[in-house]
PDB file of C-alpha atoms in Angstrom:
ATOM      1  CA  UNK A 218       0.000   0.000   0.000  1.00 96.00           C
ATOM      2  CA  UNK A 219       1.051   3.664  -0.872  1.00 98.00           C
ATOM      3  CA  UNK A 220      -0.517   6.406   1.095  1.00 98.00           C
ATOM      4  CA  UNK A 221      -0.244   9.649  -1.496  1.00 98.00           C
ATOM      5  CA  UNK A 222       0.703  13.006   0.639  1.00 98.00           C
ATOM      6  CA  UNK A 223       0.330  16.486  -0.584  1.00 97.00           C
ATOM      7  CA  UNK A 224       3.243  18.822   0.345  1.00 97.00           C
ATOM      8  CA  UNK A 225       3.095  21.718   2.396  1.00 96.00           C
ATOM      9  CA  UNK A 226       3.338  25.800   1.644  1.00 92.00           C
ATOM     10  CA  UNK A 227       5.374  25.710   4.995  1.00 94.00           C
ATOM     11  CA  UNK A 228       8.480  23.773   5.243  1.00 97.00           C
ATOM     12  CA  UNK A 229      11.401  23.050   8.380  1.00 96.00           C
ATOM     13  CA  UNK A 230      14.367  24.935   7.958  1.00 95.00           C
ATOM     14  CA  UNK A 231      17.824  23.260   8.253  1.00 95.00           C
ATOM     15  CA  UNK A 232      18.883  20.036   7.906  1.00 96.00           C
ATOM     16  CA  UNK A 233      22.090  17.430   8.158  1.00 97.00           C
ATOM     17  CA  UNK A 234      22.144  16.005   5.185  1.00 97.00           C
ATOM     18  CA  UNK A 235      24.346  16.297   2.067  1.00 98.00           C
ATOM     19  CA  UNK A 236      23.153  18.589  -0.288  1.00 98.00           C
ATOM     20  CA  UNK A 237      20.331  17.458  -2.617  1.00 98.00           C
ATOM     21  CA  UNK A 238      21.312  14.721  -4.950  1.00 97.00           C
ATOM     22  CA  UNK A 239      18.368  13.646  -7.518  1.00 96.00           C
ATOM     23  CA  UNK A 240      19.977   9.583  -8.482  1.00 94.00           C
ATOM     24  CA  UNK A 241      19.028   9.472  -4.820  1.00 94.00           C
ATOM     25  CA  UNK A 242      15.349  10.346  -4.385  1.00 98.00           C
ATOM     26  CA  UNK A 243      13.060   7.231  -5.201  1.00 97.00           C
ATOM     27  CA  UNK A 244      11.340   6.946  -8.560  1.00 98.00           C
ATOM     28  CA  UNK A 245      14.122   7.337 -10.386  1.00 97.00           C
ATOM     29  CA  UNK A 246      11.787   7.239 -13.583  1.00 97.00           C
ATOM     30  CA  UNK A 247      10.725  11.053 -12.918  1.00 98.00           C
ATOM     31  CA  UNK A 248      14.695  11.866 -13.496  1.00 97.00           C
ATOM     32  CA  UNK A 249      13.845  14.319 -16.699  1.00 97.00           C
ATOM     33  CA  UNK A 250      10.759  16.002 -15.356  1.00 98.00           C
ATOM     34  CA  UNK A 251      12.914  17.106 -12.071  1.00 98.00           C
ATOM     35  CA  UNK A 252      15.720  18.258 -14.219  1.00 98.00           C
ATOM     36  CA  UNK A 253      13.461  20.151 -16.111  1.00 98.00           C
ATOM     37  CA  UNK A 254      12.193  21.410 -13.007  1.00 98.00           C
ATOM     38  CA  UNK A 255      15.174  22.517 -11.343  1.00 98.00           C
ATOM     39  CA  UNK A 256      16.467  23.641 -14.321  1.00 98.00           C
ATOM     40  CA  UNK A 257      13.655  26.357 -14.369  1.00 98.00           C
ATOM     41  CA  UNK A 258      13.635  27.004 -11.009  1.00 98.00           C
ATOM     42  CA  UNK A 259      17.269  28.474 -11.963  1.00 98.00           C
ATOM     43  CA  UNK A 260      15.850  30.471 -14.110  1.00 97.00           C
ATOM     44  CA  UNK A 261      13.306  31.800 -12.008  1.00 97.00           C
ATOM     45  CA  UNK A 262      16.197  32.885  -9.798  1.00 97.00           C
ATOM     46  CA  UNK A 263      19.074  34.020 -11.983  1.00 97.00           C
ATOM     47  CA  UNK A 264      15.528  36.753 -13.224  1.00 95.00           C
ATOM     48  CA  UNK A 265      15.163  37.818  -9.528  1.00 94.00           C
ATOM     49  CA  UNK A 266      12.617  37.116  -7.221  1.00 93.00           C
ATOM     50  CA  UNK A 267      10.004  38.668  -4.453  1.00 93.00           C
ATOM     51  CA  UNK A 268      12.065  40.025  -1.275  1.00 95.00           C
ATOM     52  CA  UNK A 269       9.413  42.221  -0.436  1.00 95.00           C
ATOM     53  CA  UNK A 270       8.349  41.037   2.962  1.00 96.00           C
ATOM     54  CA  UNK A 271      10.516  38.651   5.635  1.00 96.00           C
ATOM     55  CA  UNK A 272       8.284  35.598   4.260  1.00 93.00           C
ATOM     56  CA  UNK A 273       9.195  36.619   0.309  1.00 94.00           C
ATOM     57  CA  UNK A 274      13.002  36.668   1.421  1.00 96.00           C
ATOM     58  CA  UNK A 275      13.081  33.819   2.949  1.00 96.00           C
ATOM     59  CA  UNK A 276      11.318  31.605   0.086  1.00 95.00           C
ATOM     60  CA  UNK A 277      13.445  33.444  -2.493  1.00 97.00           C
ATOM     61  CA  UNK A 278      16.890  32.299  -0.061  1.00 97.00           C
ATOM     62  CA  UNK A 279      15.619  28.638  -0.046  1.00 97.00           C
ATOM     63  CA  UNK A 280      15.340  28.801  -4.062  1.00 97.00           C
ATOM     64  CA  UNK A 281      18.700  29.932  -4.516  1.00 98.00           C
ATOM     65  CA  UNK A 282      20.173  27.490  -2.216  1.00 98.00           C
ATOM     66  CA  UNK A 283      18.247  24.791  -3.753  1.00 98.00           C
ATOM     67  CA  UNK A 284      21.173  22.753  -4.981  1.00 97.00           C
ATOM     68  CA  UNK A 285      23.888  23.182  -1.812  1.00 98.00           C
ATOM     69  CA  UNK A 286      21.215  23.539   1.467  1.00 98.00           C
ATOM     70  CA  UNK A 287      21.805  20.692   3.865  1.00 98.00           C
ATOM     71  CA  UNK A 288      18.894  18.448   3.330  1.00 98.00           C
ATOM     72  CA  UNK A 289      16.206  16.766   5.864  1.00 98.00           C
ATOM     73  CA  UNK A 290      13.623  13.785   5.201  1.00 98.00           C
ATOM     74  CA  UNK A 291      10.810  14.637   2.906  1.00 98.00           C
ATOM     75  CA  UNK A 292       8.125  13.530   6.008  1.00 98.00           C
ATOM     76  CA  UNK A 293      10.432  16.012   8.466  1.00 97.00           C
ATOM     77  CA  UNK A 294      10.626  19.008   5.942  1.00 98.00           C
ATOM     78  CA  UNK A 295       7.332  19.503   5.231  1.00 98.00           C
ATOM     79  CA  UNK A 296       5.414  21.061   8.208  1.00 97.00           C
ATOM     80  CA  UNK A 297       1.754  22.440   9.143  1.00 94.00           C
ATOM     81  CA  UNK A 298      -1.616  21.119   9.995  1.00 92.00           C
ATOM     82  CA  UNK A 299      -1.650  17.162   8.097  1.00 95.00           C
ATOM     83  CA  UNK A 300       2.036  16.777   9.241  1.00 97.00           C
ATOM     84  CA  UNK A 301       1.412  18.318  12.658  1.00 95.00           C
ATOM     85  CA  UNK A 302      -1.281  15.729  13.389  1.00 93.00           C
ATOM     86  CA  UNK A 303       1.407  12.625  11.771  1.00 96.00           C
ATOM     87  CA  UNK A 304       3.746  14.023  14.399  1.00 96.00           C
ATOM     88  CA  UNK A 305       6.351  11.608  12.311  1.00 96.00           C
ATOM     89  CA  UNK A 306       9.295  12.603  14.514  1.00 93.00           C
ATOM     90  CA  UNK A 307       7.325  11.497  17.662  1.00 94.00           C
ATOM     91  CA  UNK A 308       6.405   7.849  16.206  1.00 97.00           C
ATOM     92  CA  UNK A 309       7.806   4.854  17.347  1.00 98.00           C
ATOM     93  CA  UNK A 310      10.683   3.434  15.863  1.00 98.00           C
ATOM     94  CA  UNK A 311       8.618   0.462  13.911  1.00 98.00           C
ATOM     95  CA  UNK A 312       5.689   2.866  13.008  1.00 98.00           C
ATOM     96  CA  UNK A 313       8.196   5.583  11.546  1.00 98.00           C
ATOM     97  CA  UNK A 314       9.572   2.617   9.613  1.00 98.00           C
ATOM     98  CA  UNK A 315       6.125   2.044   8.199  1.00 98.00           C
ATOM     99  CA  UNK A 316       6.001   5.810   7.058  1.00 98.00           C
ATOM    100  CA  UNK A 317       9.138   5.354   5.135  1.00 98.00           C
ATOM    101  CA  UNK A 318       8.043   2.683   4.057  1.00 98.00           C
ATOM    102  CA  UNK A 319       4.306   3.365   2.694  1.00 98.00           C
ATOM    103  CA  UNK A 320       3.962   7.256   2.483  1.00 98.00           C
ATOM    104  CA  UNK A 321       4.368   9.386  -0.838  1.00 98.00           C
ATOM    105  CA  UNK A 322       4.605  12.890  -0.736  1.00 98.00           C
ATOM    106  CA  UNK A 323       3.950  15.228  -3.819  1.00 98.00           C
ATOM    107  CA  UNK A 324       6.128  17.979  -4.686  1.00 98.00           C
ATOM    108  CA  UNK A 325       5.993  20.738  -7.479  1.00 97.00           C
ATOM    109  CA  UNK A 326       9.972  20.879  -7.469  1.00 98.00           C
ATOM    110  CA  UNK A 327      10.261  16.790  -7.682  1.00 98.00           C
ATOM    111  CA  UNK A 328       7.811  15.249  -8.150  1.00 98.00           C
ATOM    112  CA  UNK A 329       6.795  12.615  -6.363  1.00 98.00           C
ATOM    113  CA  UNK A 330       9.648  11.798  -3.235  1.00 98.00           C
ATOM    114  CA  UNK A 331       8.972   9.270  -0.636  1.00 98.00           C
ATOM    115  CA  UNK A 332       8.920  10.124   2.982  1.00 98.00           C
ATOM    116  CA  UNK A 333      12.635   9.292   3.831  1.00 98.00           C
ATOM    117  CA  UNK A 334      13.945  10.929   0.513  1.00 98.00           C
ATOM    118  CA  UNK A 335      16.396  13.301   1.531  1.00 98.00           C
ATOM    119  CA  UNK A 336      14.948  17.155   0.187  1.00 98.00           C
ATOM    120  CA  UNK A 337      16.019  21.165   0.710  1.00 98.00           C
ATOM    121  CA  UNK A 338      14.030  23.537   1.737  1.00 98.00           C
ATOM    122  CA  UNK A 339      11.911  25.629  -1.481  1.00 98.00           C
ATOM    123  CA  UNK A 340       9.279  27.392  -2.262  1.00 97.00           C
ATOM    124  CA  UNK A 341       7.694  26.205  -5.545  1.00 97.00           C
ATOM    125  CA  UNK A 342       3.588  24.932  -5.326  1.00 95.00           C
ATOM    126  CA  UNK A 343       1.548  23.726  -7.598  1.00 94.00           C
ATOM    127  CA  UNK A 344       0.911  27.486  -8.790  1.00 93.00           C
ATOM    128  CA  UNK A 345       4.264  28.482  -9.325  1.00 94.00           C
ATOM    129  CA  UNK A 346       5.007  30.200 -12.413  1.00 94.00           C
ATOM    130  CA  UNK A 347       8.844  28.776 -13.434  1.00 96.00           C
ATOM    131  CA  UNK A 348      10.135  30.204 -16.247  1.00 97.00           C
ATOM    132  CA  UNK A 349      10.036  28.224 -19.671  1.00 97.00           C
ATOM    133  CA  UNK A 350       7.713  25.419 -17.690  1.00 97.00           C
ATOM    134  CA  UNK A 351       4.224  24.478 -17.133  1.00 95.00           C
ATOM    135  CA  UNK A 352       3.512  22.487 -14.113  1.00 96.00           C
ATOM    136  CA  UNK A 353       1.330  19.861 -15.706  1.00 94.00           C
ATOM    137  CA  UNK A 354       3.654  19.473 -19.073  1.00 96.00           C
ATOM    138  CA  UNK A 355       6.245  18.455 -15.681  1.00 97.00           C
ATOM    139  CA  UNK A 356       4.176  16.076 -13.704  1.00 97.00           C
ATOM    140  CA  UNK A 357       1.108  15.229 -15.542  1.00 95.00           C
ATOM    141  CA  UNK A 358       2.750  11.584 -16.277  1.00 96.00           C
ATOM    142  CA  UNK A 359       4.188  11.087 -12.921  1.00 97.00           C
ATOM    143  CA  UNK A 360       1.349   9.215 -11.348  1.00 97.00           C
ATOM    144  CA  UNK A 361       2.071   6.375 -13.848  1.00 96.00           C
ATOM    145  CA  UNK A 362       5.165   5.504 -10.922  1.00 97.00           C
ATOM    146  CA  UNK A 363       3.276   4.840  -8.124  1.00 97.00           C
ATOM    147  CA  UNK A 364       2.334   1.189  -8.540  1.00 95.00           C
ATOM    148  CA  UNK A 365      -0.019  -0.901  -6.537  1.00 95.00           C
ATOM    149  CA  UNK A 366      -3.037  -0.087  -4.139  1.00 97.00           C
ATOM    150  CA  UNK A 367      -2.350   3.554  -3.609  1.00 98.00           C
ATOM    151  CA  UNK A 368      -4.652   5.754  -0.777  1.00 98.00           C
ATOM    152  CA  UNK A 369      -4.687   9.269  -2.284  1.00 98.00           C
ATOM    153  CA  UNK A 370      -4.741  11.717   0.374  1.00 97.00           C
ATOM    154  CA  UNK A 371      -3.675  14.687  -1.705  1.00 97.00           C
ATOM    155  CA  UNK A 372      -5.524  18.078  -2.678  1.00 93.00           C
ATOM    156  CA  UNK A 373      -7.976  18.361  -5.314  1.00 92.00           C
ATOM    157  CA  UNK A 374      -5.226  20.044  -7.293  1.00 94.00           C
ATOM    158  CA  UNK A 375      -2.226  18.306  -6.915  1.00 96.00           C
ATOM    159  CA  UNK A 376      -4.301  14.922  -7.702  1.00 96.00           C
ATOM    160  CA  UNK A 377      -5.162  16.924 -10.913  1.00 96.00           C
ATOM    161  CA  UNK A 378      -1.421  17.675 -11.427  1.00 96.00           C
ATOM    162  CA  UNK A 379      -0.578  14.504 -11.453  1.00 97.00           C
ATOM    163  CA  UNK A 380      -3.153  11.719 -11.605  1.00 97.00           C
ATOM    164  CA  UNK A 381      -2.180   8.349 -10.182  1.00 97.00           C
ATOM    165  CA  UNK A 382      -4.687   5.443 -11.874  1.00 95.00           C
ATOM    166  CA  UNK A 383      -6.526   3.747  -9.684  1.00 94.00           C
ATOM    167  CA  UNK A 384      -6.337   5.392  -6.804  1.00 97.00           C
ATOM    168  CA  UNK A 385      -8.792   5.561  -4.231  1.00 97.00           C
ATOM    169  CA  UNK A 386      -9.474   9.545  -3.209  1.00 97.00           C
ATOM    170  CA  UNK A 387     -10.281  10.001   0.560  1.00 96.00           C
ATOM    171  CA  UNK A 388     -12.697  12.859   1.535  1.00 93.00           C
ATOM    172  CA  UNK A 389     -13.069  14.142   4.914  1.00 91.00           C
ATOM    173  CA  UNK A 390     -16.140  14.640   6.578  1.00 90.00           C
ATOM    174  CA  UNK A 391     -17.859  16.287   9.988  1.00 84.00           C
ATOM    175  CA  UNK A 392     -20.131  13.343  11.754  1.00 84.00           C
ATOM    176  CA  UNK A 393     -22.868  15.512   9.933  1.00 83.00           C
ATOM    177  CA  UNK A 394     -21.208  14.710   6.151  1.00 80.00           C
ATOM    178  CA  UNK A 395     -20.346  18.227   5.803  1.00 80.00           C
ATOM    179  CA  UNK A 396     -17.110  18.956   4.197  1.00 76.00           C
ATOM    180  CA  UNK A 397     -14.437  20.050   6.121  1.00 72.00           C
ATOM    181  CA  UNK A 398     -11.516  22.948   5.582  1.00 72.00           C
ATOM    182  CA  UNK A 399      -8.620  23.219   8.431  1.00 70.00           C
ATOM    183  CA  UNK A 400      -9.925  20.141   9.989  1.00 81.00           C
ATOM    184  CA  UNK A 401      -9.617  18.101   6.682  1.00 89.00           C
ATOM    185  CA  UNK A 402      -6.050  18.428   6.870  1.00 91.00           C
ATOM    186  CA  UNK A 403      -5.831  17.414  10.464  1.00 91.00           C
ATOM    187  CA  UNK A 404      -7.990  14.087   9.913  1.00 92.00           C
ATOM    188  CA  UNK A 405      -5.547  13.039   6.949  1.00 94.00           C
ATOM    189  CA  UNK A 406      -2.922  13.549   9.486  1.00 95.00           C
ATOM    190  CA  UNK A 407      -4.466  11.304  11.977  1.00 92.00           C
ATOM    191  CA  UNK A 408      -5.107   8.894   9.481  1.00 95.00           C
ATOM    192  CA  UNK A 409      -2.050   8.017   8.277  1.00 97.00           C
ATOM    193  CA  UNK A 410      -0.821   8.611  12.404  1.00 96.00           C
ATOM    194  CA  UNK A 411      -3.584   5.259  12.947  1.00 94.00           C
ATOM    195  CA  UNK A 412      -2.239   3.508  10.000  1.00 97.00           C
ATOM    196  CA  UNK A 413       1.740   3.591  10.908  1.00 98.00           C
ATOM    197  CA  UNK A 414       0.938   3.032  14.845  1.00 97.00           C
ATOM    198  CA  UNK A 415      -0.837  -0.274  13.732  1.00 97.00           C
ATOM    199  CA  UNK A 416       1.327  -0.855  10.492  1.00 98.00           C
ATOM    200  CA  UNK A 417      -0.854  -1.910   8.690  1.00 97.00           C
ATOM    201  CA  UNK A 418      -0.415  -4.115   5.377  1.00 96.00           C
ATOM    202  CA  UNK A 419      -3.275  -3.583   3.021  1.00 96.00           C
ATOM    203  CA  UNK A 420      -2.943  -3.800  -0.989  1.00 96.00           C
ATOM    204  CA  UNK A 421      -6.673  -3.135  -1.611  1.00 97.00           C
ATOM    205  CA  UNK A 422      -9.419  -0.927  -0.160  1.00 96.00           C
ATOM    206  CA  UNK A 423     -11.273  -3.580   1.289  1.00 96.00           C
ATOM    207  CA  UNK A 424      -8.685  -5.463   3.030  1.00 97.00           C
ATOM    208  CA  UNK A 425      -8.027  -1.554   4.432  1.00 97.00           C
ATOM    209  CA  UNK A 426     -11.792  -0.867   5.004  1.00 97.00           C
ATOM    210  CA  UNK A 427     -11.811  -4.624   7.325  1.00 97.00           C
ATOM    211  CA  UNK A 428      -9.137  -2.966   8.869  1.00 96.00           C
ATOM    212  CA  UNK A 429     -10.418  -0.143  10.093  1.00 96.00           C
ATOM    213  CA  UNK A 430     -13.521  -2.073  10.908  1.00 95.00           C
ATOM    214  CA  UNK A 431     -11.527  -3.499  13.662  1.00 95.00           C
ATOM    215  CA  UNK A 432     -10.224  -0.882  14.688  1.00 94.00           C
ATOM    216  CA  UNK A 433     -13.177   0.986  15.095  1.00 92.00           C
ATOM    217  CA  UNK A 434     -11.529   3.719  12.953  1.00 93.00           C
ATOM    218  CA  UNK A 435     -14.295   5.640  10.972  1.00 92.00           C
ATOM    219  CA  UNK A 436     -13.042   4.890   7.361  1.00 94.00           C
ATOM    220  CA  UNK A 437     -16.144   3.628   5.170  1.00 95.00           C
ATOM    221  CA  UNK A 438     -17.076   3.766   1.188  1.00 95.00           C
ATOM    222  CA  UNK A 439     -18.227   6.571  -0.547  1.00 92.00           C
ATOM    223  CA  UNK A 440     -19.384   7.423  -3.554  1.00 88.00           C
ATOM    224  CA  UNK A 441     -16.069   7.800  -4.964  1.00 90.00           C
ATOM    225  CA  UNK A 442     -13.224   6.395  -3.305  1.00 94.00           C
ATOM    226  CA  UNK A 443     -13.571   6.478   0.764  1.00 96.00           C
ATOM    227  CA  UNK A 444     -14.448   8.430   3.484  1.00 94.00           C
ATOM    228  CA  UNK A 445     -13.166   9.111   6.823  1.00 93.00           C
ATOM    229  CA  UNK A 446     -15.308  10.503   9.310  1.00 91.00           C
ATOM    230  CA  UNK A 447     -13.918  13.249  12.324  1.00 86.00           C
ATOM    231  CA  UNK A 448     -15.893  13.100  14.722  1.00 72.00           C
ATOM    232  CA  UNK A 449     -13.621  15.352  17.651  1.00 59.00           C
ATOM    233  CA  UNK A 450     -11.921  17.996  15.077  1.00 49.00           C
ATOM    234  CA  UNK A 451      -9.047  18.494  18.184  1.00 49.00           C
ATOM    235  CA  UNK A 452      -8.558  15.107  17.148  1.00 45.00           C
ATOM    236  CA  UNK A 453      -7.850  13.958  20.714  1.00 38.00           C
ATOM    237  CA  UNK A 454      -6.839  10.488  21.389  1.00 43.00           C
ATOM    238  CA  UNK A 455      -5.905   9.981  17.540  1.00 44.00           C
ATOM    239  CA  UNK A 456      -2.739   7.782  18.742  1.00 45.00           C
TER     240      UNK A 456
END
């Protein structure tokens, strides 16, 4: 089973790894698209970019050090409200395992990195203008590398970006079936928290629905794809 992340606006600062080396990252079949993508991001700074505000500055520092930062796991650099409620770095050793084993994150820089794959800090989204580029002429064939039962827990957009076939879309709901906002990221968080603290080994949905059956874990079928129902959106007691 793959669990399919979407990356974050915010990111960690820092890091103790080597600088970023691409033959490293998995999937080495999205090789050209992250050249391409790196090669624009260049670009984008050799033109100049936004300094404007502290924030601006910042972003524009992480894009020029792109290549020689010190680098940090992919499941580590990415921070904010889905990767505040994974809590990753708090796991046990054998759940954390699973997470580098099982989780997928999305980026708009490179594509699809799994959670262990060493990465910089940068600032480029799914809505990033790089010079020369177009985000979906990048990415739009990268799903074909994820193979197997994958649980797509990405945005609307970045699924768009880059479709993966097959894979089953998870929406997040209130106990009333409203749709959620803040709290959707939050429960996708928790989710995948559940799933690593009980490392779970499921390669379709309804070996992972009889799972969560058992564990009394709110995941049922939708109308398309699955469902996951947050009932406390504190998410207390969520492992």
């Amino acid at each position: 089973m793959i669990v399919l992340l979407p990356p974050s606006e915010t990111k960690a600062a820092g890091g103790t790894g080597a600088p970023l080396s691409t033959a490293s990252l998995g999937f080495p079949g999205l090789a050209v698209g992250r050249s391409r993508a790196l090669a624009a991001l260049d670009r984008l700074v050799a033109e100049g970019q936004d300094t404007s505000t502290p924030a601006k500055a910042r972003a524009a520092a992480d894009n020029a050090a792109v290549r020689s930062a010190p680098t940090m796991p992919a499941i580590e650099r990415y921070t904010g409200v889905l990767y505040d409620a994974l809590g990753a770095a708090e796991l046990p050793a054998a759940a954390r395992a699973w997470v580098d084993d099982h989780v997928v994150i999305q980026s708009a820089l490179l594509g699809f990195v799994r959670a262990s794959d060493p990465i910089p800090a940068y600032k480029v989204s799914e809505h990033s203008k790089l010079p020369g580029e177009r985000m979906r002429d990048l990415w739009s064939g990268a799903g074909d590398a994820i193979e197997g039962f994958a649980l797509d827990l990405r945005s609307k957009a970045y699924a768009a970006l880059a479709p993966v076939p097959g894979a089953e879309p998870v929406e997040i709901v209130s106990p009333e079936g409203k749709a959620l906002n803040h709290w959707n990221k939050a429960g996708k968080g928790a989710l995948v928290r559940w799933l690593a603290l009980a490392g779970v080994q499921a390669e379709t949905a309804d070996a992972l629905l009889e799972w969560a059956a058992s564990a009394s874990v709110p995941l049922t079928r939708a109308e398309r794809g699955l469902r996951l129902v947050v009932q406390d959106p504190r998410l207390v007691g969520a492992g």
